Amino acid sequence: MSNPQDDLLLSLQSSLRNTLHTFGPDSAQYQSVKYMVEEHIAKTAVLAEQQEQKQQQQQNSARQTSASKEKEGKGEEEGVGIGSGDGSGNRDGSGSGRVMNLAFRPRGR
């Protein structure tokens, strides 16, 4: 599927070749079409750069969202809070306890 911007560039380049062969490289017609081609190329480059920056921002946003979701999930998956054993841990979890992940351990044979 062709892009309208690409089609326009092809048309402008064709016109540039025609004016070059018809009027010569020093003619006002050739210089005018040449300016249009250069202007179109510059606009296309700016649009492509803007689109690339937008995609990078979206990717960064998606990474930040997934990272924050992972952190939220880890808080719930970390395990059971175990106090220091001296009774300094409060019931509300504000003590100086460690968080320990309790894993399944198979019985020995």
Short mmCIF file of C-alpha atoms in Angstrom, two decimals:
data_model
loop_
_atom_site.label_atom_id
_atom_site.label_comp_id
_atom_site.label_asym_id
_atom_site.label_seq_id
_atom_site.Cartn_x
_atom_site.Cartn_y
_atom_site.Cartn_z
CA MET A 1 0.00 0.00 0.00
CA SER A 2 1.50 3.32 -1.00
CA ASN A 3 1.85 6.26 1.32
CA PRO A 4 0.43 9.61 0.07
CA GLN A 5 3.64 11.34 1.21
CA ASP A 6 5.73 8.92 -0.85
CA ASP A 7 3.47 9.43 -3.87
CA LEU A 8 3.86 13.20 -3.56
CA LEU A 9 7.63 12.90 -3.35
CA LEU A 10 7.73 10.70 -6.46
CA SER A 11 5.58 13.22 -8.33
CA LEU A 12 7.78 16.13 -7.24
CA GLN A 13 10.93 14.27 -8.27
CA SER A 14 9.42 13.54 -11.67
CA SER A 15 8.55 17.22 -12.07
CA LEU A 16 12.09 18.13 -11.02
CA ARG A 17 13.59 15.89 -13.72
CA ASN A 18 11.21 17.29 -16.33
CA THR A 19 11.98 20.93 -15.47
CA LEU A 20 15.70 20.17 -15.46
CA HIS A 21 15.58 18.71 -18.97
CA THR A 22 13.15 21.33 -20.27
CA PHE A 23 14.46 24.56 -18.73
CA GLY A 24 17.94 23.73 -17.38
CA PRO A 25 19.48 23.82 -13.90
CA ASP A 26 19.65 27.64 -13.68
CA SER A 27 16.01 28.29 -14.55
CA ALA A 28 13.48 29.72 -12.10
CA GLN A 29 11.13 26.79 -12.82
CA TYR A 30 13.76 24.21 -11.89
CA GLN A 31 14.81 26.11 -8.76
CA SER A 32 11.16 26.40 -7.67
CA VAL A 33 10.47 22.67 -8.02
CA LYS A 34 13.81 21.84 -6.39
CA TYR A 35 12.82 24.01 -3.41
CA MET A 36 9.46 22.17 -3.16
CA VAL A 37 11.24 18.79 -3.15
CA GLU A 38 13.69 19.89 -0.45
CA GLU A 39 10.86 21.40 1.62
CA HIS A 40 8.80 18.20 1.36
CA ILE A 41 11.78 16.06 2.40
CA ALA A 42 12.43 18.30 5.42
CA LYS A 43 8.76 18.17 6.50
CA THR A 44 8.70 14.40 6.13
CA ALA A 45 11.84 14.07 8.26
CA VAL A 46 10.34 16.26 11.01
CA LEU A 47 7.10 14.25 11.00
CA ALA A 48 9.02 10.98 11.18
CA GLU A 49 11.09 12.26 14.12
CA GLN A 50 7.96 13.43 15.95
CA GLN A 51 6.31 10.06 15.41
CA GLU A 52 9.42 8.25 16.68
CA GLN A 53 9.51 10.41 19.82
CA LYS A 54 5.82 9.74 20.43
CA GLN A 55 6.40 5.99 20.13
CA GLN A 56 9.33 6.17 22.55
CA GLN A 57 7.20 8.08 25.05
CA GLN A 58 4.46 5.46 24.75
CA GLN A 59 6.99 2.65 25.28
CA ASN A 60 8.48 4.40 28.31
CA SER A 61 5.01 4.95 29.72
CA ALA A 62 4.15 1.28 29.20
CA ARG A 63 7.40 0.21 30.89
CA GLN A 64 6.73 2.47 33.87
CA THR A 65 3.19 1.15 34.18
CA SER A 66 4.31 -2.49 34.06
CA ALA A 67 7.14 -1.80 36.51
CA SER A 68 4.77 -0.20 39.01
CA LYS A 69 2.35 -3.12 38.62
CA GLU A 70 5.22 -5.55 39.26
CA LYS A 71 6.17 -3.67 42.42
CA GLU A 72 2.57 -3.77 43.64
CA GLY A 73 2.40 -7.49 42.93
CA LYS A 74 5.71 -8.21 44.67
CA GLY A 75 4.48 -6.56 47.82
CA GLU A 76 1.69 -9.09 48.01
CA GLU A 77 3.83 -12.05 46.93
CA GLU A 78 6.90 -11.40 49.10
CA GLY A 79 5.72 -13.59 51.92
CA VAL A 80 5.09 -13.42 55.63
CA GLY A 81 6.52 -10.68 57.83
CA ILE A 82 8.57 -12.13 60.67
CA GLY A 83 9.49 -9.92 63.62
CA SER A 84 12.87 -9.70 65.29
CA GLY A 85 11.78 -12.15 67.98
CA ASP A 86 12.17 -9.73 70.87
CA GLY A 87 8.57 -8.61 70.82
CA SER A 88 9.40 -5.23 69.28
CA GLY A 89 7.25 -5.89 66.23
CA ASN A 90 3.85 -4.23 66.36
CA ARG A 91 0.64 -5.84 65.18
CA ASP A 92 0.25 -3.16 62.52
CA GLY A 93 3.52 -4.23 60.91
CA SER A 94 5.45 -1.10 61.85
CA GLY A 95 8.11 -3.08 63.72
CA SER A 96 11.60 -3.81 62.48
CA GLY A 97 10.71 -7.24 61.13
CA ARG A 98 12.07 -8.86 58.00
CA VAL A 99 10.00 -10.09 55.10
CA MET A 100 10.72 -13.66 54.25
CA ASN A 101 9.42 -15.73 51.38
CA LEU A 102 8.30 -19.15 52.56
CA ALA A 103 8.95 -21.67 49.82
CA PHE A 104 7.73 -25.24 49.50
CA ARG A 105 10.36 -27.73 50.62
CA PRO A 106 9.87 -31.39 49.72
CA ARG A 107 10.30 -34.03 52.41
CA GLY A 108 13.48 -36.08 52.39
CA ARG A 109 13.20 -39.74 51.41
#
